[in-house]
mmCIF file of C-alpha atoms and ligand atoms in Angstrom:
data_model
loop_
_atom_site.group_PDB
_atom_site.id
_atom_site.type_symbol
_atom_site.label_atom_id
_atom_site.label_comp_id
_atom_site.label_asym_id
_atom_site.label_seq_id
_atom_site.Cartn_x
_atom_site.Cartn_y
_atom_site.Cartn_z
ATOM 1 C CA UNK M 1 80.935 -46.962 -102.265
ATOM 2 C CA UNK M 2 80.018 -49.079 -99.113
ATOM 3 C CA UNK M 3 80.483 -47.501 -95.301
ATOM 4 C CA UNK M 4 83.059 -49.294 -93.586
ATOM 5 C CA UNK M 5 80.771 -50.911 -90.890
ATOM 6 C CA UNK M 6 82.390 -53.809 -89.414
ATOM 7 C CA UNK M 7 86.085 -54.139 -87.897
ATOM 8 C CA UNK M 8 88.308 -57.092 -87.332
ATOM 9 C CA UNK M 9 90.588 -56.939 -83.832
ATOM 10 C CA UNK M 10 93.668 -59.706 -84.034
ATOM 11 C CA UNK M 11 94.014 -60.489 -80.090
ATOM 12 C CA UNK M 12 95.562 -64.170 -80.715
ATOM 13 C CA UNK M 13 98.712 -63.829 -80.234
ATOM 14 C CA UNK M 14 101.181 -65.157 -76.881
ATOM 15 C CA UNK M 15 102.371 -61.925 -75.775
ATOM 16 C CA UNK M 16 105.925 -63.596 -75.857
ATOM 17 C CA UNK M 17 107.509 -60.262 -75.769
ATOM 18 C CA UNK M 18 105.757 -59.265 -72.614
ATOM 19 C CA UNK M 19 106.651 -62.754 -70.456
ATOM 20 C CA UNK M 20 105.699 -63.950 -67.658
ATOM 21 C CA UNK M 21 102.879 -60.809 -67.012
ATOM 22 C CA UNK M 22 101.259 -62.618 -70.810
ATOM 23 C CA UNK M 23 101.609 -65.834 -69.417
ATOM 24 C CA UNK M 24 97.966 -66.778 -68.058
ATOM 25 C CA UNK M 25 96.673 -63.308 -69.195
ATOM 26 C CA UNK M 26 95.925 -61.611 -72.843
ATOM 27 C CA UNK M 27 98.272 -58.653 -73.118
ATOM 28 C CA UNK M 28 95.298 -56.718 -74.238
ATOM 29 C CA UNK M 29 94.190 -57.110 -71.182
ATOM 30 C CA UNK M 30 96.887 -55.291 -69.401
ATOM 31 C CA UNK M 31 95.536 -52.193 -67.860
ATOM 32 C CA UNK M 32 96.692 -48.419 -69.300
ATOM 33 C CA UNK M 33 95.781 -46.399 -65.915
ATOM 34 C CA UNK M 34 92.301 -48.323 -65.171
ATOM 35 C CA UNK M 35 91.290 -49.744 -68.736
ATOM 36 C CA UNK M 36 92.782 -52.415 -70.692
ATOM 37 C CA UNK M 37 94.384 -51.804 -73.654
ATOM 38 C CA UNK M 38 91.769 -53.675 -76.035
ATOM 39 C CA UNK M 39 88.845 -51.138 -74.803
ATOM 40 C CA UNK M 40 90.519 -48.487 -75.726
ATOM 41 C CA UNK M 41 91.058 -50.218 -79.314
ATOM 42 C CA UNK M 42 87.354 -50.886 -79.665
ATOM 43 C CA UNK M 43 86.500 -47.158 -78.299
ATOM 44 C CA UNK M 44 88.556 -46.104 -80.966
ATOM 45 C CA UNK M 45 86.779 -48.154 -83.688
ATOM 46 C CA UNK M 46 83.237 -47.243 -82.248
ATOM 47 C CA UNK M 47 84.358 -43.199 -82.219
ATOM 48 C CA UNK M 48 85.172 -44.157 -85.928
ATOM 49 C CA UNK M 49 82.076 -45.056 -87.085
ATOM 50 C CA UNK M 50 82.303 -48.876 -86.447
ATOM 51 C CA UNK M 51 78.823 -50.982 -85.375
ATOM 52 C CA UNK M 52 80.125 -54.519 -85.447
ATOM 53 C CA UNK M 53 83.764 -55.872 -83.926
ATOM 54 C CA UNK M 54 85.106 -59.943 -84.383
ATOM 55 C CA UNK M 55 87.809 -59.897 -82.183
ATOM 56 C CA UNK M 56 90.306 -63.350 -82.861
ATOM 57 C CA UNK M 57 91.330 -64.573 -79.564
ATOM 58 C CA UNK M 58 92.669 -67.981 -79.277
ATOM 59 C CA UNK M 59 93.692 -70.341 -76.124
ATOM 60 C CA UNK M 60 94.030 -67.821 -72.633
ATOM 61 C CA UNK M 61 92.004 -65.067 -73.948
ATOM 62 C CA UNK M 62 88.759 -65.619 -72.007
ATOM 63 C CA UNK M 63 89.430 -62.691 -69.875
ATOM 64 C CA UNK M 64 88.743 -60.430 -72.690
ATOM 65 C CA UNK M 65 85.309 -62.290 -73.943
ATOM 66 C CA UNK M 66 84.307 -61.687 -69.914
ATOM 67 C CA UNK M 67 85.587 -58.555 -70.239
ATOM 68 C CA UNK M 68 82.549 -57.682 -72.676
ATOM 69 C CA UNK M 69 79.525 -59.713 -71.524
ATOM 70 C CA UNK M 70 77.580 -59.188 -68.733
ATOM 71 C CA UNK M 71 78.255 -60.202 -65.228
ATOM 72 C CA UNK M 72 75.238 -60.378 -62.962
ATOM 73 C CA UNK M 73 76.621 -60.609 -59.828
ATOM 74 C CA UNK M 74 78.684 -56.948 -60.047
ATOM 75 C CA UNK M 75 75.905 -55.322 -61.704
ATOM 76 C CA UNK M 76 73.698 -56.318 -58.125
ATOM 77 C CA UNK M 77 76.485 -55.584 -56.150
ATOM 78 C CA UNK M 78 76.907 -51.821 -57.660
ATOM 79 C CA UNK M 79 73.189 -51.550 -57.957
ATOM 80 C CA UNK M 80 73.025 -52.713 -54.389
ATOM 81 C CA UNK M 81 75.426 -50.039 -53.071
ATOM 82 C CA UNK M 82 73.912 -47.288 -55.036
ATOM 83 C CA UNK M 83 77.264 -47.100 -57.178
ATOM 84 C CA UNK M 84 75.126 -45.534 -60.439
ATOM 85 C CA UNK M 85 77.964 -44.592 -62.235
ATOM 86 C CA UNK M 86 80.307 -47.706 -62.277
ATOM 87 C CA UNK M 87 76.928 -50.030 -63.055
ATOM 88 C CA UNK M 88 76.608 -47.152 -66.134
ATOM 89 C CA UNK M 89 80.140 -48.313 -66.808
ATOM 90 C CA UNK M 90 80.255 -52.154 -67.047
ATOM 91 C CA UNK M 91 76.984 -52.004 -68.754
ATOM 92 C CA UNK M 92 77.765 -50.225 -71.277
ATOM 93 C CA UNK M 93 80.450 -52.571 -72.107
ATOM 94 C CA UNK M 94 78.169 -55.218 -72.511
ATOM 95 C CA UNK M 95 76.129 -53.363 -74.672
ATOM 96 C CA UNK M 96 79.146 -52.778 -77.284
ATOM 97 C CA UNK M 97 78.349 -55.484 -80.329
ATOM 98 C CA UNK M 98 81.117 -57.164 -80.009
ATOM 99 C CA UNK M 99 81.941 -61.069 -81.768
ATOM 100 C CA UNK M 100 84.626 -63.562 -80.871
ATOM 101 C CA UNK M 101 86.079 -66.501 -83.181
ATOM 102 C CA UNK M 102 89.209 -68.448 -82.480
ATOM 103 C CA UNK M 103 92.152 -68.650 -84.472
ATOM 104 C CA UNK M 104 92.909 -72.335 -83.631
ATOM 105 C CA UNK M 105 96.571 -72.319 -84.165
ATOM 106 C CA UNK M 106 98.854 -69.497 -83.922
ATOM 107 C CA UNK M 107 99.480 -69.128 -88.238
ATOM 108 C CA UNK M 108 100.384 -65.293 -88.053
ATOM 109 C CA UNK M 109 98.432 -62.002 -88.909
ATOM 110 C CA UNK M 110 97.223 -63.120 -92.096
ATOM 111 C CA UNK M 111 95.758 -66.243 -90.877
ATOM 112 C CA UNK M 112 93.982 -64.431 -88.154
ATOM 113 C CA UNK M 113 92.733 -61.921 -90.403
ATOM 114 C CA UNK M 114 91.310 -64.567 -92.404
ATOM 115 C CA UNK M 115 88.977 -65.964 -89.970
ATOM 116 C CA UNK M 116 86.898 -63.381 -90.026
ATOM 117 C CA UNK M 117 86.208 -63.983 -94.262
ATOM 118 C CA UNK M 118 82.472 -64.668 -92.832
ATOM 119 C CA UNK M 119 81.733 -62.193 -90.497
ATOM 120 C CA UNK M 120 82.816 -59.702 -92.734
ATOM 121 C CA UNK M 121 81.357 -61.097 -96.099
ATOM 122 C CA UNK M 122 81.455 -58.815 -98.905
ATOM 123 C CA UNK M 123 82.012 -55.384 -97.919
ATOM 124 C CA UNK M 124 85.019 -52.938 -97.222
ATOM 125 C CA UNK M 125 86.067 -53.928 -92.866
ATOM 126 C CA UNK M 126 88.792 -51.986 -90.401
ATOM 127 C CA UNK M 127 91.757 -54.182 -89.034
ATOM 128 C CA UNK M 128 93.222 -52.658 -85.658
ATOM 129 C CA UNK M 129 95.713 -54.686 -84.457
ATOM 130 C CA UNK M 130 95.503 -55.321 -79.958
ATOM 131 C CA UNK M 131 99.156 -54.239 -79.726
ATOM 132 C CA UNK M 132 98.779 -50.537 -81.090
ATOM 133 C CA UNK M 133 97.087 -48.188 -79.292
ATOM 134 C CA UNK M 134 96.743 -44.478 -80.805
ATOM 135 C CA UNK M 135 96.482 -41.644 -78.971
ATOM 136 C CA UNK M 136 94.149 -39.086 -80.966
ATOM 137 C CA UNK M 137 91.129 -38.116 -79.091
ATOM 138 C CA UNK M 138 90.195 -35.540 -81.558
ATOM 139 C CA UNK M 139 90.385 -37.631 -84.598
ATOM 140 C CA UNK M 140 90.677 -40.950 -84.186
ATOM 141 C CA UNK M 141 93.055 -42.847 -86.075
ATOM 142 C CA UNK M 142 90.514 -45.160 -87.971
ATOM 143 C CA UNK M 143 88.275 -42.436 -88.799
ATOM 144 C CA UNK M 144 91.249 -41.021 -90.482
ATOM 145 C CA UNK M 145 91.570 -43.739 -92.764
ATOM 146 C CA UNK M 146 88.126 -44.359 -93.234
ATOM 147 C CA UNK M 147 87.672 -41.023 -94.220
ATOM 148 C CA UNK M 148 90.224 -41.240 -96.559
ATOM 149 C CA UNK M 149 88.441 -44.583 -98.142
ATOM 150 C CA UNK M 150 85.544 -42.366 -98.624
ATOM 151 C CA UNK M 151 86.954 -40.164 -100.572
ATOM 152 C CA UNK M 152 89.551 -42.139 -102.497
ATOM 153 C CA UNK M 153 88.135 -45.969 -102.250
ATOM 154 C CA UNK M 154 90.765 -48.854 -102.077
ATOM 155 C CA UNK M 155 93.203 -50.100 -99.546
ATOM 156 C CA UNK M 156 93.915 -47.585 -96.858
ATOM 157 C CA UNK M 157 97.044 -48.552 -94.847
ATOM 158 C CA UNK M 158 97.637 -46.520 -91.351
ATOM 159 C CA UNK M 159 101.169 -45.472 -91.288
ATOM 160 C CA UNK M 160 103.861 -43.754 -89.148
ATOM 161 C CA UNK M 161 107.877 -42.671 -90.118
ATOM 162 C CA UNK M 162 109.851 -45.059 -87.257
ATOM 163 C CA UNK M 163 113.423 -45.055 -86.809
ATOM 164 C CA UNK M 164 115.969 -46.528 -89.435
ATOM 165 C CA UNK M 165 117.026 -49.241 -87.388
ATOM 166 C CA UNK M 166 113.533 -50.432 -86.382
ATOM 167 C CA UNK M 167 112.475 -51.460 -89.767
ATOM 168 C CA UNK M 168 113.135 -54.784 -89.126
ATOM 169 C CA UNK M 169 110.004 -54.713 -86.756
ATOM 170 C CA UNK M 170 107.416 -53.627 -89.110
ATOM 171 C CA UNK M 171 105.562 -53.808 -92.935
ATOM 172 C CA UNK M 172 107.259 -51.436 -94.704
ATOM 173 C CA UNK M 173 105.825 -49.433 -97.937
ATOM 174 C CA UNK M 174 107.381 -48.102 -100.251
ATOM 175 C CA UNK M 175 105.760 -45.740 -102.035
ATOM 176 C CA UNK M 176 105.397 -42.424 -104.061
ATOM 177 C CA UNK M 177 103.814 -39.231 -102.422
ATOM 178 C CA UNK M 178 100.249 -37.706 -103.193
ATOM 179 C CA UNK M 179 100.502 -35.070 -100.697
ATOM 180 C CA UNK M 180 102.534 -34.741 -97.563
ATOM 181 C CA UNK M 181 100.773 -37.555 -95.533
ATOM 182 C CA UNK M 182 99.575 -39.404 -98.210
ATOM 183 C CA UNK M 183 101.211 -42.520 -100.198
ATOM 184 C CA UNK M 184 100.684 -44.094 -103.153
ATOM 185 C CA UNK M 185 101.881 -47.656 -102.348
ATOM 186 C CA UNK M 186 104.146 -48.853 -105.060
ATOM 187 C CA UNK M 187 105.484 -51.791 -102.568
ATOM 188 C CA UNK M 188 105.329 -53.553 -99.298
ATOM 189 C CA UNK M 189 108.213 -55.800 -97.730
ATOM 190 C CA UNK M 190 107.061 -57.885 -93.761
ATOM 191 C CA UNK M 191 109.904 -56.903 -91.509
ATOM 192 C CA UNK M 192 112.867 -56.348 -94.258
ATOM 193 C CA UNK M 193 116.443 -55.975 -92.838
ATOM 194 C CA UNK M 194 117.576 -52.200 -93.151
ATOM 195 C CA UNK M 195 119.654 -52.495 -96.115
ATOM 196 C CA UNK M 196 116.942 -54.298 -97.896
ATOM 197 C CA UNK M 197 114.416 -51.810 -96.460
ATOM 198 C CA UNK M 198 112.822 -49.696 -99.143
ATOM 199 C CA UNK M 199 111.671 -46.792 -96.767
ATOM 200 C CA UNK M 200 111.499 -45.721 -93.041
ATOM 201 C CA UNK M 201 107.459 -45.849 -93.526
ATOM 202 C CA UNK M 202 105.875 -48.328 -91.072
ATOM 203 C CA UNK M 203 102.420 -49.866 -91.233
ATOM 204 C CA UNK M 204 101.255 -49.051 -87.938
ATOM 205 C CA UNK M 205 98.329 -51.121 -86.651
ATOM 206 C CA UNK M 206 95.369 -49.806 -88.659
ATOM 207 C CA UNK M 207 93.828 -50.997 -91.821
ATOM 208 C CA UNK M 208 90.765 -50.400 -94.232
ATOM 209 C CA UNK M 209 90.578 -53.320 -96.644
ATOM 210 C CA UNK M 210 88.821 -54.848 -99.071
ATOM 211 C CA UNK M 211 87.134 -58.207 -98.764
ATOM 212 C CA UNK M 212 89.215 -59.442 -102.187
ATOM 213 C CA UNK M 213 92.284 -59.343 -99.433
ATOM 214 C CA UNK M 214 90.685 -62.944 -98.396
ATOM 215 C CA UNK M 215 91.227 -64.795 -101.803
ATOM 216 C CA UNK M 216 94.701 -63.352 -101.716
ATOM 217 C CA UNK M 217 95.274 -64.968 -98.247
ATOM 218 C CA UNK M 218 93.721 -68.307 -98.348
ATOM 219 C CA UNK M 219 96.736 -68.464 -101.418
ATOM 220 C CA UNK M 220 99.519 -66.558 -99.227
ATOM 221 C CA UNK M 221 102.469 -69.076 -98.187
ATOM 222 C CA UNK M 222 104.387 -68.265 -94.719
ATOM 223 C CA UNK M 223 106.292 -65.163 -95.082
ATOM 224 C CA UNK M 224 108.577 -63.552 -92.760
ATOM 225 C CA UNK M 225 108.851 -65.914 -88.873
ATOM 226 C CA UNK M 226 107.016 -68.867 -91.137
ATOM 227 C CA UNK M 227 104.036 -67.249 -91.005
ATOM 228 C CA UNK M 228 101.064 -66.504 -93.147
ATOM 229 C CA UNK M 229 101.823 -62.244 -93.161
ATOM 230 C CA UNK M 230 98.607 -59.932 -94.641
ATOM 231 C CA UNK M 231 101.347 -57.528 -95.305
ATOM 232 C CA UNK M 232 102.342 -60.456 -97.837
ATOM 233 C CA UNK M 233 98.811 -60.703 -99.024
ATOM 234 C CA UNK M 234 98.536 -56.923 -99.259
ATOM 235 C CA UNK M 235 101.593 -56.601 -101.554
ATOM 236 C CA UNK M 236 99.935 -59.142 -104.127
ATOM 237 C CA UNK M 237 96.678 -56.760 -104.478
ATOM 238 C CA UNK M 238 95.776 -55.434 -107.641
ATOM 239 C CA UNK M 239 93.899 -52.178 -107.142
ATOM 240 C CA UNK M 240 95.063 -49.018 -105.692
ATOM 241 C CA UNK M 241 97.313 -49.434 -101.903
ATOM 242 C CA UNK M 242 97.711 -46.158 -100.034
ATOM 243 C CA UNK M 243 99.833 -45.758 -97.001
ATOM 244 C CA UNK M 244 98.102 -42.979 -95.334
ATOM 245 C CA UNK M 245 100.379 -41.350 -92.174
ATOM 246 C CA UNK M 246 98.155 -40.908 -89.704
ATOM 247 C CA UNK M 247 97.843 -38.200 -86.859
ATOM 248 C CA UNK M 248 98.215 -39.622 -83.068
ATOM 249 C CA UNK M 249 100.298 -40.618 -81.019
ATOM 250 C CA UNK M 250 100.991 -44.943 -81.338
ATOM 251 C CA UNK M 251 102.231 -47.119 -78.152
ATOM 252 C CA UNK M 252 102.995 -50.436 -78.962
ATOM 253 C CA UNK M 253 101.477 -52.077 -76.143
ATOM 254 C CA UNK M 254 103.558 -55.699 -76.801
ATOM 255 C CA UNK M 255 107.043 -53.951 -76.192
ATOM 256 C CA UNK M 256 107.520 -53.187 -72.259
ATOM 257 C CA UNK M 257 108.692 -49.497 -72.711
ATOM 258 C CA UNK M 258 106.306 -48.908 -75.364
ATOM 259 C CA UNK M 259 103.982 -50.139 -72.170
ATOM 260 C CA UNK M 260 105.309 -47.706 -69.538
ATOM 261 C CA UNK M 261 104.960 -44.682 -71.973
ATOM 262 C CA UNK M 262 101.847 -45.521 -72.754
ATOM 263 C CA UNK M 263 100.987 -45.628 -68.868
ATOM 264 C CA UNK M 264 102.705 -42.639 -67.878
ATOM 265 C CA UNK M 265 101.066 -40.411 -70.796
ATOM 266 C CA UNK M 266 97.525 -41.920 -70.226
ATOM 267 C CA UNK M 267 97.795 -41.625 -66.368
ATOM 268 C CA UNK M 268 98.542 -37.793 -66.905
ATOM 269 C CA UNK M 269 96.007 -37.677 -69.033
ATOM 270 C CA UNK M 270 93.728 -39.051 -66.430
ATOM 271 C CA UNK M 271 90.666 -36.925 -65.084
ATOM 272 C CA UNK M 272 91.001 -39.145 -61.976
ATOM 273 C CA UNK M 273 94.521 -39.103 -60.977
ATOM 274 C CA UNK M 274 96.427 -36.982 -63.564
ATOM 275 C CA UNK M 275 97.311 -33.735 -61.248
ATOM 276 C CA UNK M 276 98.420 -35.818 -58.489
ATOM 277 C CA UNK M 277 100.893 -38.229 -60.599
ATOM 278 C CA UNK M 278 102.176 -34.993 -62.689
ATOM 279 C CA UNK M 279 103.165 -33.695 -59.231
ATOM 280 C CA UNK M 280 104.505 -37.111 -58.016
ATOM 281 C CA UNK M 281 106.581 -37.193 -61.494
ATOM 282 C CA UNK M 282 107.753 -33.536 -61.204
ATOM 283 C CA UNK M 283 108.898 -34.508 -58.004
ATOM 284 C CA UNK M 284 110.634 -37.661 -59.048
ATOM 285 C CA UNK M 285 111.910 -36.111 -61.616
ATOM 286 C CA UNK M 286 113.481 -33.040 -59.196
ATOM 287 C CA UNK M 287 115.171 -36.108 -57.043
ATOM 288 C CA UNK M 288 116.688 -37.935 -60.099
ATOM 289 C CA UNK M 289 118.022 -34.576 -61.485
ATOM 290 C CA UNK M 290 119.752 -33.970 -57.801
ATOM 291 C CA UNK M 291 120.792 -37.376 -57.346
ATOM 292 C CA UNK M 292 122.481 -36.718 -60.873
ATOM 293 C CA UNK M 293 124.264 -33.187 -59.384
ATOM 294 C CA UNK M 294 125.676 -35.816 -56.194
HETATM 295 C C1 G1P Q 1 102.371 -56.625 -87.401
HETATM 296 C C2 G1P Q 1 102.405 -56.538 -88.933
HETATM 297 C C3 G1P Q 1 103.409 -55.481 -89.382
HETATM 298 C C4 G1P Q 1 103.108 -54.162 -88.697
HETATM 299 C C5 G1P Q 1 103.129 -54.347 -87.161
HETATM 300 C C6 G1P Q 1 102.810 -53.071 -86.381
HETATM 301 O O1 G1P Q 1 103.595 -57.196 -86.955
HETATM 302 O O2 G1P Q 1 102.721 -57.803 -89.473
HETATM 303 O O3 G1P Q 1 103.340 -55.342 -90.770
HETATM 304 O O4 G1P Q 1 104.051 -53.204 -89.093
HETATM 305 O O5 G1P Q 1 102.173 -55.362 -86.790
HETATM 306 O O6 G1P Q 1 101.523 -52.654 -86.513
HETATM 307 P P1 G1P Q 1 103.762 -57.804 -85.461
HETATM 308 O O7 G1P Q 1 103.990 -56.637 -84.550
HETATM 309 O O8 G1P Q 1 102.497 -58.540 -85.157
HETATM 310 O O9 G1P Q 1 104.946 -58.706 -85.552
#
């Protein structure tokens, strides 16, 4: 079986959900704490094994191409004030092999997903999707699924139970068990209503696929929001699916209170300011509780 070497990171899309903060900047650039969300997406991949990433931006996303090359003139300026540690830092972003492509025109997931057919070539790739971003610093989430393409082969889907009336957001399997977080996938419906949903069981943002996905796409019509869906693509493939429900905790970065929990669990997490903001939030909380009692 081949290693799952290369990964795929969908970053094209408008951020519509997150207006105006998306409007003249990538949502994956948004900061969690001190980081935007796309590094830690390609921290996760690299902690997973991953040595190449194609991220598909498309018009406004320059910030996150800068975000990985070098810049010259902070790397003097930190080198000139003796500040070793943050020079360390934006070096070794970079350093990280990372590849851009456009998707010109915004055609959906699948579309996006497609332009990376030559990057990837013929061998088994990762899809993370910029919006979800998994807590798991034991285990990260791709190296879950990866691990469970080594040992079974296939499609590896990354999935998480979500609330009955959220279907309608997400890919949906349905599928019969193996063991209690594994799925054989018997079916997959793009953002079904919840009477026509055949499960609760979400696809979640993380993907090990096979490069036969691409001659299913370039033949995929628009699905779901006329557009060209992989989940669509993935529902048409002919070996084994399996909807694996991963460990970690998953912020959907797109959604604005998916973005405050995300900051408020990562900032406590924080080596830098985590005490002091758990004491600030203790204390907020203490004020709201008594504000409640008046
Ligand atoms: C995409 C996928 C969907 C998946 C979701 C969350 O939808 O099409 O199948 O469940 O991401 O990872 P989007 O959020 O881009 O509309």
């Amino acid at each position: 079986m081949k290693t799952v070497r290369k990964a795929v990171i969908p970053a094209a899309g408008f951020g519509t959900r997150f207006l105006p903060a998306t409007k003249a900047q990538p949502k994956e650039m948004l900061p969690i704490v001190d980081t935007p969300a796309i590094q830690y997406i390609v921290e996760e991949a690299l902690a997973s094994g991953i040595e190449e990433i194609l991220i598909i931006t498309g018009r406004n996303k320059r910030a996150i191409e800068d975000h990985f090359d070098t810049s010259v003139e902070l790397e003097q300026l930190l080198q000139q004030q003796g500040k070793q540690q943050q020079l360390n830092m934006v070096r070794s972003l970079a350093n990280i092999r990372v590849h851009f492509i456009r998707q010109k025109a915004p055609r959906g997931l699948g579309d996006a997903v497609l332009c990376a057919k030559a990057f990837i070539g013929n061998e088994p790739f990762a899809v993370l999707l910029g919006d979800d971003v998994v807590y798991n610093p034991e285990y990260p989430c791709l190296k879950q699924l990866i691990d469970c393409y080594n040992e079974r082969g296939g499609t590896i889907l990354g999935a998480q139970y979500v609330p009955q009336d959220k279907v309608s957001s997400y890919g949906i399997v349905a599928g019969k068990p193996i063991n209690s977080n594994l799925y054989e996938v018997e079916g997959l419906v793009e953002k079904p209503s919840r009477d026509l949903a055949p499960s609760n069981l979400a696809v979640l943002g993380r993907y090990v696929l096979e490069p036969e996905i691409f001659e299913l796409l370039e033949h995929t019509p628009q699905g779901a929001g006329n557009e060209i869906q992989l989940t669509d693509a993935l529902a048409r493939l002919s070996g084994k699916v399996y909807a694996l429900s991963y460990e970690g905790k998953r912020y959907d970065i797109g959604d604005r209170l998916g973005y405050l929990q995300a900051t408020v669990e990562y900032g406590l997490q924080s080596p830098l300011c985590g005490e002091d903001f758990k004491e600030y939030l203790l204390n907020l909380a203490n004020s709201l509780e008594q504000d409640k009692e008046n």
